[in-house]
Short mmCIF file of C-alpha atoms in Angstrom, two decimals:
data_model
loop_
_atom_site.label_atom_id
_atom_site.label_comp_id
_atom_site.label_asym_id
_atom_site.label_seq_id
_atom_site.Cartn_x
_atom_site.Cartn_y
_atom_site.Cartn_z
CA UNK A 11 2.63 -70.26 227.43
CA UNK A 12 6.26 -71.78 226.31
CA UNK A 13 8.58 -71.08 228.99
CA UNK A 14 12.37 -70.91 227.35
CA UNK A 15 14.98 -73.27 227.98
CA UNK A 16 18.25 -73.09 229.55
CA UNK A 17 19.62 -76.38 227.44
CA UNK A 18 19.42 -78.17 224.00
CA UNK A 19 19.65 -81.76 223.99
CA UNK A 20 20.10 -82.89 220.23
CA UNK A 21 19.42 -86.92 219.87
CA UNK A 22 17.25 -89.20 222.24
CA UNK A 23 19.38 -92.48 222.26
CA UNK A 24 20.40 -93.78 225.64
CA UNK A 25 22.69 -91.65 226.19
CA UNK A 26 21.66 -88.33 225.06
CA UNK A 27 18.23 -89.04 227.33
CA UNK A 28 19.79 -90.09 230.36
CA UNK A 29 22.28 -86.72 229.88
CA UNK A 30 18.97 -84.82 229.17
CA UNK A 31 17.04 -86.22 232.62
CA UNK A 32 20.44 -85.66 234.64
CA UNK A 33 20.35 -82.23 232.86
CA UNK A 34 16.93 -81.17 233.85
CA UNK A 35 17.21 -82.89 237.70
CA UNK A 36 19.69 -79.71 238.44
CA UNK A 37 17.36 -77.40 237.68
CA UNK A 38 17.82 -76.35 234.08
CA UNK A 39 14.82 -76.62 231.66
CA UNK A 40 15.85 -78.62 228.73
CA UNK A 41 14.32 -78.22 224.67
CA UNK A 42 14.92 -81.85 223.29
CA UNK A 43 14.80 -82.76 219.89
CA UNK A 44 15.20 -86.43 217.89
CA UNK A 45 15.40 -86.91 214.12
CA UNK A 46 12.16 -89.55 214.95
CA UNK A 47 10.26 -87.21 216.23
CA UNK A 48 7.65 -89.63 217.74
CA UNK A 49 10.39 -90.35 220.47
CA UNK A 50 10.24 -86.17 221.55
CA UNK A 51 6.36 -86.66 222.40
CA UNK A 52 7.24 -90.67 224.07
CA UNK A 53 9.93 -88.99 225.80
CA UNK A 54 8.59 -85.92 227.82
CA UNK A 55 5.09 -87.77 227.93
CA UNK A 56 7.35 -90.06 230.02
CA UNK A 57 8.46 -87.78 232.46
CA UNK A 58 4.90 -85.02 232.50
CA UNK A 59 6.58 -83.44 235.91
CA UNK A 60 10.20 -82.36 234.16
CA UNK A 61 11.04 -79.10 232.60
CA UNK A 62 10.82 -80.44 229.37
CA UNK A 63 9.89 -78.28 226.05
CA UNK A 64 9.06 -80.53 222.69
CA UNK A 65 11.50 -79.13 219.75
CA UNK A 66 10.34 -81.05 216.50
CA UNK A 67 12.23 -78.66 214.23
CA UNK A 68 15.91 -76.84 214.50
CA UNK A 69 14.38 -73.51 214.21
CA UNK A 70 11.27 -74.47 217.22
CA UNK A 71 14.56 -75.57 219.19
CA UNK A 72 16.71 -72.32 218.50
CA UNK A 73 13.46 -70.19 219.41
CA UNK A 74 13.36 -72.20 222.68
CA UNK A 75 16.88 -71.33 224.09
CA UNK A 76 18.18 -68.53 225.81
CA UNK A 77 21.02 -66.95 224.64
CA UNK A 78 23.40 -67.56 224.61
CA UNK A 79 22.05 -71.09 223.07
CA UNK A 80 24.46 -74.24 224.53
CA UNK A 81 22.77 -77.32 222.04
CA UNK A 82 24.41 -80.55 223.00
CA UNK A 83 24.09 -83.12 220.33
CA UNK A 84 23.97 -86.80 221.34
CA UNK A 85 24.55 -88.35 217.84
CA UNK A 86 26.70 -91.37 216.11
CA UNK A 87 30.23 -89.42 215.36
CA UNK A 88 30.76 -88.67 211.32
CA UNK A 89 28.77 -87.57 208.89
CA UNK A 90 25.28 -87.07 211.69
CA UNK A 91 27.57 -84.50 213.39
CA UNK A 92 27.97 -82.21 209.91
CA UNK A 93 24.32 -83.04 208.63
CA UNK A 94 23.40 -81.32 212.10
CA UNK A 95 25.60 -78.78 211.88
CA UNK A 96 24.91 -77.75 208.16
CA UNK A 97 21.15 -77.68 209.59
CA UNK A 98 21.67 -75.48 212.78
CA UNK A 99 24.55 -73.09 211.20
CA UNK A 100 22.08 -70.74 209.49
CA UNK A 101 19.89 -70.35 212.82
CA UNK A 102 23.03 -69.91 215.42
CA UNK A 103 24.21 -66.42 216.47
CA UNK A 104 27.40 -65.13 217.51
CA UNK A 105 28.29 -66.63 221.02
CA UNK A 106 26.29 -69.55 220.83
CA UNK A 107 27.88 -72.77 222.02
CA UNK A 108 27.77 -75.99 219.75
CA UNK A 109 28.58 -79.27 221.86
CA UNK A 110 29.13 -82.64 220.42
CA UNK A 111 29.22 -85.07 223.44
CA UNK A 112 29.97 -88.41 221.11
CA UNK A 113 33.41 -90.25 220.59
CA UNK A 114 34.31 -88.06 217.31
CA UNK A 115 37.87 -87.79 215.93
CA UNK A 116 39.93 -85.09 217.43
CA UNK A 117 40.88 -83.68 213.62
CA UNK A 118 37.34 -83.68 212.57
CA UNK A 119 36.66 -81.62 216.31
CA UNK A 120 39.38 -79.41 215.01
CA UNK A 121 37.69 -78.42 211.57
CA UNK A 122 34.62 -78.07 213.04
CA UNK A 123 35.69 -75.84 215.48
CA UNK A 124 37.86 -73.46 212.52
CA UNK A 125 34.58 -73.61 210.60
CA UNK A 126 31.83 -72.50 213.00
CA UNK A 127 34.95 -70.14 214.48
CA UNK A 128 34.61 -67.64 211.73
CA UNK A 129 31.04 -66.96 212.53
CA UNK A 130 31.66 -66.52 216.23
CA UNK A 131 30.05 -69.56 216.61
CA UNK A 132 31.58 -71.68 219.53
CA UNK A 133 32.05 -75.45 219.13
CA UNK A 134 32.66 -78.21 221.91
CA UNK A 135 34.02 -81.24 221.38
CA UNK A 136 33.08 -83.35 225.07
CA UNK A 137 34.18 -86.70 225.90
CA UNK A 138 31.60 -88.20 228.10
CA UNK A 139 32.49 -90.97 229.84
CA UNK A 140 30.37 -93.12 232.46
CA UNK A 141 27.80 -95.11 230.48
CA UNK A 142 24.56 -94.67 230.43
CA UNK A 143 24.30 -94.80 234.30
CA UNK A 144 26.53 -92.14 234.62
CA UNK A 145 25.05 -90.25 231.64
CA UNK A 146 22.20 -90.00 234.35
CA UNK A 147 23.42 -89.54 237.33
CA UNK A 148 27.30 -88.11 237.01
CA UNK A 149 29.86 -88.59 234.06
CA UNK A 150 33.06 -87.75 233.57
CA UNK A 151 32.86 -85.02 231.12
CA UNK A 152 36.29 -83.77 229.07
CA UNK A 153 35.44 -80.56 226.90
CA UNK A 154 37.54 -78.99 224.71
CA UNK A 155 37.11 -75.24 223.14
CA UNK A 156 37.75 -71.69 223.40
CA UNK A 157 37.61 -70.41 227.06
CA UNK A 158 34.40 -68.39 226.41
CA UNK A 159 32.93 -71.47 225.19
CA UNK A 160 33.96 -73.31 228.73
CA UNK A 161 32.49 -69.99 230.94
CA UNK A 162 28.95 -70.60 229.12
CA UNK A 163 28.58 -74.35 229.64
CA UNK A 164 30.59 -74.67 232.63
CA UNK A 165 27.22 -73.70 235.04
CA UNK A 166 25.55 -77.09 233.53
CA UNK A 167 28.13 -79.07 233.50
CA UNK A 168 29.72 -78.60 236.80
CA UNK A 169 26.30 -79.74 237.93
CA UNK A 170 25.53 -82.55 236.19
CA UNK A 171 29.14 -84.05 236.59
CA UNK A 172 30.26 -86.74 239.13
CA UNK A 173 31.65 -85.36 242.50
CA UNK A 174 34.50 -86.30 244.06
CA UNK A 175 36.04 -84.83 247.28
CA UNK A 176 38.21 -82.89 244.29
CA UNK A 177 35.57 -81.65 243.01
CA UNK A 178 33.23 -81.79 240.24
CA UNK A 179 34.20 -84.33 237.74
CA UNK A 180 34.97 -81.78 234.71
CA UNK A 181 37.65 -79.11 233.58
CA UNK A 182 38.16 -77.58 230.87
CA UNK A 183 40.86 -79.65 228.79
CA UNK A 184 42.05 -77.17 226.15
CA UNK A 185 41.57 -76.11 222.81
CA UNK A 186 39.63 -76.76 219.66
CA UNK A 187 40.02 -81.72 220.20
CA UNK A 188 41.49 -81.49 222.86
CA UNK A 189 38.28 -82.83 225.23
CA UNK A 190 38.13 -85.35 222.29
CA UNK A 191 41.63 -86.32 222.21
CA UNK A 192 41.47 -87.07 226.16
CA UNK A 193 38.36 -88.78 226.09
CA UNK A 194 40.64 -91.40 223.20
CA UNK A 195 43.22 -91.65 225.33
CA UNK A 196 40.93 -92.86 228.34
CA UNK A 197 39.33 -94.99 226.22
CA UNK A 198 42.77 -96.48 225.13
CA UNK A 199 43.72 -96.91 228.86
CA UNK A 200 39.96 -98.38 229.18
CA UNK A 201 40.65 -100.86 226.86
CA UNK A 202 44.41 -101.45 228.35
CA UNK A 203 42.73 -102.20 231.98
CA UNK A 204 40.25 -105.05 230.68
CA UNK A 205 42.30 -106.57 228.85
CA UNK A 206 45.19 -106.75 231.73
CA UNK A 207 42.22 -107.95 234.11
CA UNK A 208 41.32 -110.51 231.81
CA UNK A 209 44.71 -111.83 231.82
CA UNK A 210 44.70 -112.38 235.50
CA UNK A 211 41.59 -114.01 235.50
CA UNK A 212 42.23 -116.68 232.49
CA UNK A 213 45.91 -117.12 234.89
CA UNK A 214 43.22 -117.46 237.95
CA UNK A 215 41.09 -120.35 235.92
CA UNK A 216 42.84 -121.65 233.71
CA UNK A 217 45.98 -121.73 235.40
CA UNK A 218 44.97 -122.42 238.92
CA UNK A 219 41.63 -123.75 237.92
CA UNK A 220 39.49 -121.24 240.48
CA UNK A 221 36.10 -121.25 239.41
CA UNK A 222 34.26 -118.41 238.15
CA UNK A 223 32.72 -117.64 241.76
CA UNK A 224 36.65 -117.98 243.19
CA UNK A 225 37.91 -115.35 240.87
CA UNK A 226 34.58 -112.93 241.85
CA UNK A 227 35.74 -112.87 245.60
CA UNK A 228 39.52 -112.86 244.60
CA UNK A 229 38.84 -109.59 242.48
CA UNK A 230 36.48 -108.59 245.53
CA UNK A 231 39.67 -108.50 247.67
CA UNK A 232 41.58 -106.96 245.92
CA UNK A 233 39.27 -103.91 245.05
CA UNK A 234 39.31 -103.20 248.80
CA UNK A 235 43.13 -102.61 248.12
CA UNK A 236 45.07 -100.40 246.00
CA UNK A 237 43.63 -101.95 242.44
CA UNK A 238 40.04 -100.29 243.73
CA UNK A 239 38.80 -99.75 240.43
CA UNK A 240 35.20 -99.86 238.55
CA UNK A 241 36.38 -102.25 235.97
CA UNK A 242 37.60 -104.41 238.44
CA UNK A 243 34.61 -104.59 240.38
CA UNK A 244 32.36 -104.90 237.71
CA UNK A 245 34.67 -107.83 236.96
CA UNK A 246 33.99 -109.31 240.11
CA UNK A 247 29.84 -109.05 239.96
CA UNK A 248 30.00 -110.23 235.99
CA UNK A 249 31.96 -113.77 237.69
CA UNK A 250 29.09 -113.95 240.36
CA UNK A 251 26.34 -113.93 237.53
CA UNK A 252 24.74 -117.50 236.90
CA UNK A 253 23.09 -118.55 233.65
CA UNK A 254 19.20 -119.27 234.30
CA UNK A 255 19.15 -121.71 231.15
CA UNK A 256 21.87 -123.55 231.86
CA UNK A 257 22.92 -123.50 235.39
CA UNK A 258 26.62 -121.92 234.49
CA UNK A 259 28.67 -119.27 234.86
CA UNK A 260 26.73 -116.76 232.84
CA UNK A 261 30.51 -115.23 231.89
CA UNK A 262 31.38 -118.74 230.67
CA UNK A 263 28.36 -118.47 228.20
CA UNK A 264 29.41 -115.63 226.36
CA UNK A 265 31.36 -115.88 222.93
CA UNK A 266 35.29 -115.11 223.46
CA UNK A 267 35.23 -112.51 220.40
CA UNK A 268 35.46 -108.73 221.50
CA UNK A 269 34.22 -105.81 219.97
CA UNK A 270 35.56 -102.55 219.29
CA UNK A 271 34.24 -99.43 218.45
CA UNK A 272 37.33 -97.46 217.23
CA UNK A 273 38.37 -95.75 219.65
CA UNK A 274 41.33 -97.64 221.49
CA UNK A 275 42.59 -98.03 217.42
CA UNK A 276 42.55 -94.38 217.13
CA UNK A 277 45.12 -94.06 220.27
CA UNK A 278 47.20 -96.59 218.75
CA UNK A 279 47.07 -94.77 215.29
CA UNK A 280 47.60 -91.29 216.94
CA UNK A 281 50.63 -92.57 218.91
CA UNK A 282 52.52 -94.13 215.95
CA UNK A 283 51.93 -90.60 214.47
CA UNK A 284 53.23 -88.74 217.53
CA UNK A 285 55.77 -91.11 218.23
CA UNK A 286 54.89 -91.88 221.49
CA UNK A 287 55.01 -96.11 222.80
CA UNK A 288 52.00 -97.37 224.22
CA UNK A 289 52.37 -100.94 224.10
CA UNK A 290 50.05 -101.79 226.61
CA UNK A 291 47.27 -100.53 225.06
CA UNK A 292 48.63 -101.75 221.32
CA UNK A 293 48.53 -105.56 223.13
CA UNK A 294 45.22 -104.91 223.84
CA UNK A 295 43.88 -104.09 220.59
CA UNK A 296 45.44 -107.17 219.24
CA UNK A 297 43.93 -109.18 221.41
CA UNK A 298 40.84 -108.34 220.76
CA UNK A 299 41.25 -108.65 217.14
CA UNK A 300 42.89 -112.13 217.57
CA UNK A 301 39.58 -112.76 219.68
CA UNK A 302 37.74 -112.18 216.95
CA UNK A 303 39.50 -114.82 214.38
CA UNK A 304 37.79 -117.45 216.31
CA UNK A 305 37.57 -119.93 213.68
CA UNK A 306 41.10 -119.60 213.14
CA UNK A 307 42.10 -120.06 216.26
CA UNK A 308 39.86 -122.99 216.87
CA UNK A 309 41.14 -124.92 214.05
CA UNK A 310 44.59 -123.85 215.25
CA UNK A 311 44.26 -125.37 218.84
CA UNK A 312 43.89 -128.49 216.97
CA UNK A 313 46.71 -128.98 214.88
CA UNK A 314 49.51 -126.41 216.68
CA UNK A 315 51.29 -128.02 219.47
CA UNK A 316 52.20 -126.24 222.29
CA UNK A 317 52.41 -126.17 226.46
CA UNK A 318 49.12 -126.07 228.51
CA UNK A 319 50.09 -126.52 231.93
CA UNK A 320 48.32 -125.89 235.16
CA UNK A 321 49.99 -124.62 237.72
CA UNK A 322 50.50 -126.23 240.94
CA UNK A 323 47.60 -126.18 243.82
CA UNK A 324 50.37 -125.68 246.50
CA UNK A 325 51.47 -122.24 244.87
CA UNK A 326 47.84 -120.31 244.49
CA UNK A 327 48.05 -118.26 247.64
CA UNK A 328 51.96 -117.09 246.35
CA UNK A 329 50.59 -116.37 242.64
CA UNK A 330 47.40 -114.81 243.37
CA UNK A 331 48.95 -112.39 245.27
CA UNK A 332 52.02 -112.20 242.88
CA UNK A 333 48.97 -111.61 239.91
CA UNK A 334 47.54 -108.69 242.27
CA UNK A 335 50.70 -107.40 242.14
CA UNK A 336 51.53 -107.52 238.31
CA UNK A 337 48.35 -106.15 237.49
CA UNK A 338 48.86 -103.38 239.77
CA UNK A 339 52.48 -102.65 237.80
CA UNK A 340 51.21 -103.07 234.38
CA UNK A 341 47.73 -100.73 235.16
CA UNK A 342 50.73 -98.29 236.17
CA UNK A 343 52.61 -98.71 232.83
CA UNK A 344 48.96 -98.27 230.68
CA UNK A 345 48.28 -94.84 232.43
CA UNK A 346 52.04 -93.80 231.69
CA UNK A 347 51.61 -94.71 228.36
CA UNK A 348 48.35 -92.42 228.01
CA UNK A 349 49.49 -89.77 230.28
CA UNK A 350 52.80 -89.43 227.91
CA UNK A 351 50.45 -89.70 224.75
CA UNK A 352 48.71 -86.67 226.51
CA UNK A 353 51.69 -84.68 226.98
CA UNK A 354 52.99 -84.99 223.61
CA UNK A 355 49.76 -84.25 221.80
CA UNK A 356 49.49 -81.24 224.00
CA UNK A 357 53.16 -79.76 223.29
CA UNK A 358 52.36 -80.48 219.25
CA UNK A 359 48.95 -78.89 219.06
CA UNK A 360 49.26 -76.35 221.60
CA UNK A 361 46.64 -77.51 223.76
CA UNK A 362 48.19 -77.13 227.19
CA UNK A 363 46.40 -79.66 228.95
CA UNK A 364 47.20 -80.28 232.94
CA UNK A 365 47.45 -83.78 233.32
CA UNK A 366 46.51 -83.71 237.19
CA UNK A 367 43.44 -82.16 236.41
CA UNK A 368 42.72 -84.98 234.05
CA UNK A 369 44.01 -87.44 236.77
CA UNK A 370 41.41 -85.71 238.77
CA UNK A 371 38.42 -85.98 236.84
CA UNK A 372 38.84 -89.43 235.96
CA UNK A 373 38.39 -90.05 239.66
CA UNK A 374 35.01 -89.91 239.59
CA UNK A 375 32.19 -90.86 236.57
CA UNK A 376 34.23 -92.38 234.45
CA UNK A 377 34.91 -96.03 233.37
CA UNK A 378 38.37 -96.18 234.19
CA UNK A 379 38.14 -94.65 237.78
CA UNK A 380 40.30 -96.23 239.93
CA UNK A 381 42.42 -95.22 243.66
CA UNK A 382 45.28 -95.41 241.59
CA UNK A 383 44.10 -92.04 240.03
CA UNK A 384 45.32 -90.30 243.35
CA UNK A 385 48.71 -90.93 243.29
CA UNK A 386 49.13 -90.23 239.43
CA UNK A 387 47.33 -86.88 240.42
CA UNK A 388 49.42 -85.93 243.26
CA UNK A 389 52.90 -86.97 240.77
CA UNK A 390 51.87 -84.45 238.15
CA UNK A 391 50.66 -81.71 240.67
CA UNK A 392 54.35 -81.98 241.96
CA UNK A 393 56.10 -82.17 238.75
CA UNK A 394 53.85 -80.63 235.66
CA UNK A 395 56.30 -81.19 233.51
CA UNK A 396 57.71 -84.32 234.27
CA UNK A 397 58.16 -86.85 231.30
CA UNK A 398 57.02 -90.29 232.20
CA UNK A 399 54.82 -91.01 235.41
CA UNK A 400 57.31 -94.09 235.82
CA UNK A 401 60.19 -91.64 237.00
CA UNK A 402 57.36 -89.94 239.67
CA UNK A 403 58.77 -90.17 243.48
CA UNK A 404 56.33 -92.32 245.04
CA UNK A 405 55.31 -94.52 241.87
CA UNK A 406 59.34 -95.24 241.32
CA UNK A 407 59.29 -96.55 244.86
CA UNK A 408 55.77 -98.77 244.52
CA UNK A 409 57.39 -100.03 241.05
CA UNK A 410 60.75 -100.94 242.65
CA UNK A 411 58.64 -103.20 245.45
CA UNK A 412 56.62 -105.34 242.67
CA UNK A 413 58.70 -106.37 240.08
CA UNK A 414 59.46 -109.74 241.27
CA UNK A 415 56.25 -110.64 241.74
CA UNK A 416 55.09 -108.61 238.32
CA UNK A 417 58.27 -110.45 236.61
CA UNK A 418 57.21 -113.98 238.38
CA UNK A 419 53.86 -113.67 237.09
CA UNK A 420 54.88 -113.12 233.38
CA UNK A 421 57.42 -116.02 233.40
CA UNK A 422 54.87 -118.31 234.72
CA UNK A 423 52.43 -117.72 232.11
CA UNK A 424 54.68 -118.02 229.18
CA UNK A 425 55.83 -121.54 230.74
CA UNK A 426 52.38 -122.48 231.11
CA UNK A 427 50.72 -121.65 227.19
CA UNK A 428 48.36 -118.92 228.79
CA UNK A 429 48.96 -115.78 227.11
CA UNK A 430 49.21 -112.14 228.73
CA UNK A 431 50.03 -109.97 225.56
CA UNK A 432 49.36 -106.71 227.66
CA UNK A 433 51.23 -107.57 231.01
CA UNK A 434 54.23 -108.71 228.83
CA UNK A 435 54.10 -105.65 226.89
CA UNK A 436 54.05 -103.52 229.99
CA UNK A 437 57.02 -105.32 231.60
CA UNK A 438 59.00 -104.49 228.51
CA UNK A 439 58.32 -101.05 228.02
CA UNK A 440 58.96 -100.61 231.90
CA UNK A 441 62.41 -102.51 231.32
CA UNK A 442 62.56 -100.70 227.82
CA UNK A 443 62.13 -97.24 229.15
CA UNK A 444 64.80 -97.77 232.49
CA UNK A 445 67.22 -98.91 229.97
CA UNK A 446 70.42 -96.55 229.46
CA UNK A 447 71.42 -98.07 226.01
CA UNK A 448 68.95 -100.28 223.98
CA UNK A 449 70.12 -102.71 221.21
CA UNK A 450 69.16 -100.18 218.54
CA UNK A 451 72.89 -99.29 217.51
CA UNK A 452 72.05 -102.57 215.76
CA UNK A 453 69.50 -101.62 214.04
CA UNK A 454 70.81 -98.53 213.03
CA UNK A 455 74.37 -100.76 212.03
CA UNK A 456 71.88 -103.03 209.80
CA UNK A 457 69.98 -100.15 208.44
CA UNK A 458 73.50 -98.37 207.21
CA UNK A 459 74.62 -101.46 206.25
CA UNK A 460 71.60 -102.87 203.38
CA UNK A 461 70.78 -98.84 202.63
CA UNK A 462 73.28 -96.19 203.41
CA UNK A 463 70.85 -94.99 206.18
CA UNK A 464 73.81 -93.14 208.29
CA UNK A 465 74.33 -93.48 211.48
CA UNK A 466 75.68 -91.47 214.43
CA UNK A 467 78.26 -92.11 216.32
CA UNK A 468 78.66 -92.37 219.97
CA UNK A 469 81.78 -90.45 220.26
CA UNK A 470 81.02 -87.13 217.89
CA UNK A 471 77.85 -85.76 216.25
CA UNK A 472 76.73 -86.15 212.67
CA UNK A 473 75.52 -88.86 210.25
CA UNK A 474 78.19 -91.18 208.98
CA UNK A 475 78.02 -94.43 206.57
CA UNK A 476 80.72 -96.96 206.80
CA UNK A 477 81.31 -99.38 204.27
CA UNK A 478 79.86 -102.86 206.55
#
C-alpha cells in the first residue's frame, strides 16, 4: 500500500536530491520524479530506509501528494521550467503550490506567477542558496509569492532551512520575483566578495610575495575577526590545498579564466534599468570577463609596458593589516550597493521587501554569510527606510576609522601594476556617494552645449539652453 506524500521534488540533479534527502530527514515523505527515470529507481534504491515514493509520470506524482500539492522543481532555469509547467498545469487544482527553486529571471517568475494565478494555482519563485552541502543539510532559502502560497510551504521550509540564533534561515520575501530577484542580488554581492578577496590575495603574493600557505593563515586570522565570512574561509582551505602531481599549490594549478553563470550580469543589467550604482559588483563582472580573454592578455603582457613592483618586505605587517581593513570597507560598499538595488526594486514593483529580514537570513546557509550580516541587520531594523547602509549609525562610524588604511591600500596597488578593479570601484562610489556636488554640471554644460540637452540651473528650477 502507497502511503501519500507530504512533498514533490521535481529533478534529481545535485541539488534537487540533496534538497529532497534534507526534505525527507524532517519528517516529510517526499514523491520524486526525474525526466531519466532510471535515476527515480537508483535514487530511492539508494536510500531503502527514507520516506521515499517513485513518481515516473506527472499524473503518478499528482496522485501521490496531499493537498494541497507543494511540487518543488529542481530544473535548469528557461524553457525546462515552462515544458514542466505546460505538463503539470492540466493535473494542478486550485490552491496547489508550484515552486521553482533554480536561479530563473525575476520577469519570467513574474509571468509565471500571472499565468498559473488565474487558475488559483500558486507559483514560487525560491532562491536557494548554500550549494549542494547546504541543499542537504540547511540553505538559505528566499521565496517569493502570494501569502497563501508562503502559509502552505512555510511548515517544510522552516525545517529544512539553516538556523541561526535568529531563526530559521527563510522569510517570505514578497510578491510574484521577488524571492528571485533577492536570490540575484546575493549572487551579485557573491560575486562582489570573491572578487574583492582575490584582490587582497594577488596584493598578498604578488605584491608581498607570501606564499600560497602565508595567505591561508593570513585569511585564517582574519576570519576570527570582523571579515568572518564563508568565502573567506573557504579561501583560506583552497590556499592550504597541495597538488599531488606536481607538488604545488593546487590553487596555483588552476587556469586564471572565471566562469559565470548569469546571474551577477543580471544584477548589473537590472541596476542600469533601475538606476541604481553598483560598481562593486559591475568591477567584478569585468574582471571575470577580462579573465577570460586570456590569450589576449598573455600576448599583451608581452608587448605593453607597464609597472610591476613588489612592495617592500619591511612594510607587510602595516599592509596586511591595511588590506584587512580595505576589504572590510569595500565588502561594506558591495552589500550597500545590493541592499539599495533591493530597495529600489521593491518601491518599483511593489514588493515590500524588509531588508533586515534578508540581512537575517543570509546569516546562515548561504554563500555569502558573513558577521558583517549583523550589523547591516541591526541598521535596517533601526531605520527601515533608510537610503544607503553607508549613512547607518554604527557603519558611518566603522567607515570613518578605515579609510586610510582602505585609501593606502588602493594607492599602493595602482603604483605597483596589480590591479583591484572592485576595491577601486568601491572607494569611489563611497567618495562618490559622500560627495555634496559631483562634476556632473559638466556634463550636463557639454551635453547642452553639442545637443541642446537643457540644463537646470542652480539658482531657479526649469530646463534652460544657453548658447555655449
Amino acid at each position: 500500500m502507497t502511503t501519500q506524500a507530504d512533498f514533490g521534488v521535481i529533478g534529481l540533479g545535485t541539488m534537487g536530491r540533496n534538497l529532497a534527502l534534507n526534505i525527507e530527514s524532517r519528517g516529510w515523505r517526499v514523491a520524486v520524479w526525474n525526466l531519466e527515470t532510471a535515476w527515480i529507481e537508483r535514487f530511492i534504491g539508494e536510500h531503502p530506509a527514507a520516506a521515499f515514493e517513485s513518481a515516473p509520470t506527472f499524473e503518478r506524482l499528482i496522485a501521490l501528494l496531499s493537498r494541497p500539492r507543494r511540487i518543488l522543481m529542481m530544473i535548469p532555469a528557461g524553457a525546462p521550467i515552462d515544458q514542466t509547467m505546460d505538463g503539470l498545469r492540466g493535473l494542478l487544482d486550485r490552491g496547489d503550490v508550484l515552486i521553482d527553486g533554480g536561479n530563473s529571471w525575476f520577469e519570467d517568475t513574474r509571468r509565471r506567477t500571472a499565468e498559473l494565478q488565474n487558475a488559483g494555482i500558486h507559483f514560487v519563485g525560491c532562491g536557494v542558496s548554500g550549494g549542494e552541502d547546504g541543499a542537504r543539510f540547511g540553505p538559505s532559502l528566499m521565496p517569493g509569492g502570494a501569502i497563501e502560497a508562503w502559509l502552505a510551504v512555510q511548515p517544510v521550509f522552516e525545517t529544512i532551512a539553516a538556523r541561526t540564533e535568529a531563526g530559521p534561515c527563510v522569510t517570505h520575501v514578497g510578491p510574484d520575483g521577488a524571492g528571485h530577484f533577492v536570490k540575484m542580488v546575493h549572487n551579485g554581492i557573491e560575486y562582489a566578495d570573491m572578487q574583492l578577496i582575490a584582490e587582497c590575495w594577488d596584493l598578498l603574493r604578488r605584491g608581498l610575495g607570501l606564499s600560497a600557505a602565508e595567505t591561508a593563515d593570513v585569511f585564517a586570522r582574519w576570519n576570527a575577526g570582523r571579515l568572518e565570512s564563508f568565502l573567506l574561509e573557504l579561501s583560506a582551505r583552497v590556499n592550504r590545498v597541495v597538488d599531488g602531481e606536481t607538488g604545488q599549490p593546487l590553487v596555483d594549478m588552476v587556469l586564471d579564466e572565471a566562469g559565470q553563470k548569469g546571474t551577477g550580469r543580471w544584477t548589473a543589467q537590472v541596476a542600469l534599468d533601475l538606476a541604481v550604482p553598483v560598481p562593486t559588483i559591475a568591477a567584478a563582472i569585468d574582471a571575470r570577463v577580462l579573465s577570460s580573454m586570456r590569450d589576449e592578455r598573455v600576448a599583451a603582457s608581452a608587448l605593453v609596458p607597464g609597472v610591476t613592483e613588489a612592495i617592500p618586505p619591511a612594510d607587510r605587517d602595516a599592509v596586511v593589516a591595511d588590506a584587512e581593513a580595505a576589504l572590510y570597507a569595500s565588502r561594506i560598499c558591495a552589500y550597500a550597493q545590493g541592499m539599495s538595488l533591493i530597495r529600489t526594486a521593491s518601491r518599483a514593483y511593489g514588493w515590500g521587501i524588509d531588508r533586515a529580514e534578508i540581512a537575517r537570513i543570509w546569516t546562515g546557509g548561504c554563500i555569502i554569510r558573513a558577521r558583517l550580516l549583523d550589523p547591516i541587520r541591526k541598521a535596517f531594523s533601526d531605520s527601515p527606510e533608510i537610503a544607503n547602509l553607508l549613512i547607518a549609525g554604527a557603519i558611518r562610524s566603522e567607515m570613518s576609522g578605515i579609510q586610510p588604511s582602505w585609501r593606502r591600500i588602493v594607492a599602493l596597488a595602482a603604483s605597483a601594476g596589480i590591479p583591484m578593479p572592485a576595491h577601486a570601484a568601491a572607494l569611489a562610489y563611497f567618495d562618490s556617494y559622500r560627495t555634496a556636488r559631483l562634476p556632473q554640471n559638466l556634463t550636463q554644460a557639454q551635453r547642452d552645449a553639442f545637443g541642446a540637452h537643457t540644463y537646470v540651473r542652480t539658482d531657479r528650477p526649469g530646463a534652460v539652453h544657453s548658447d555655449w
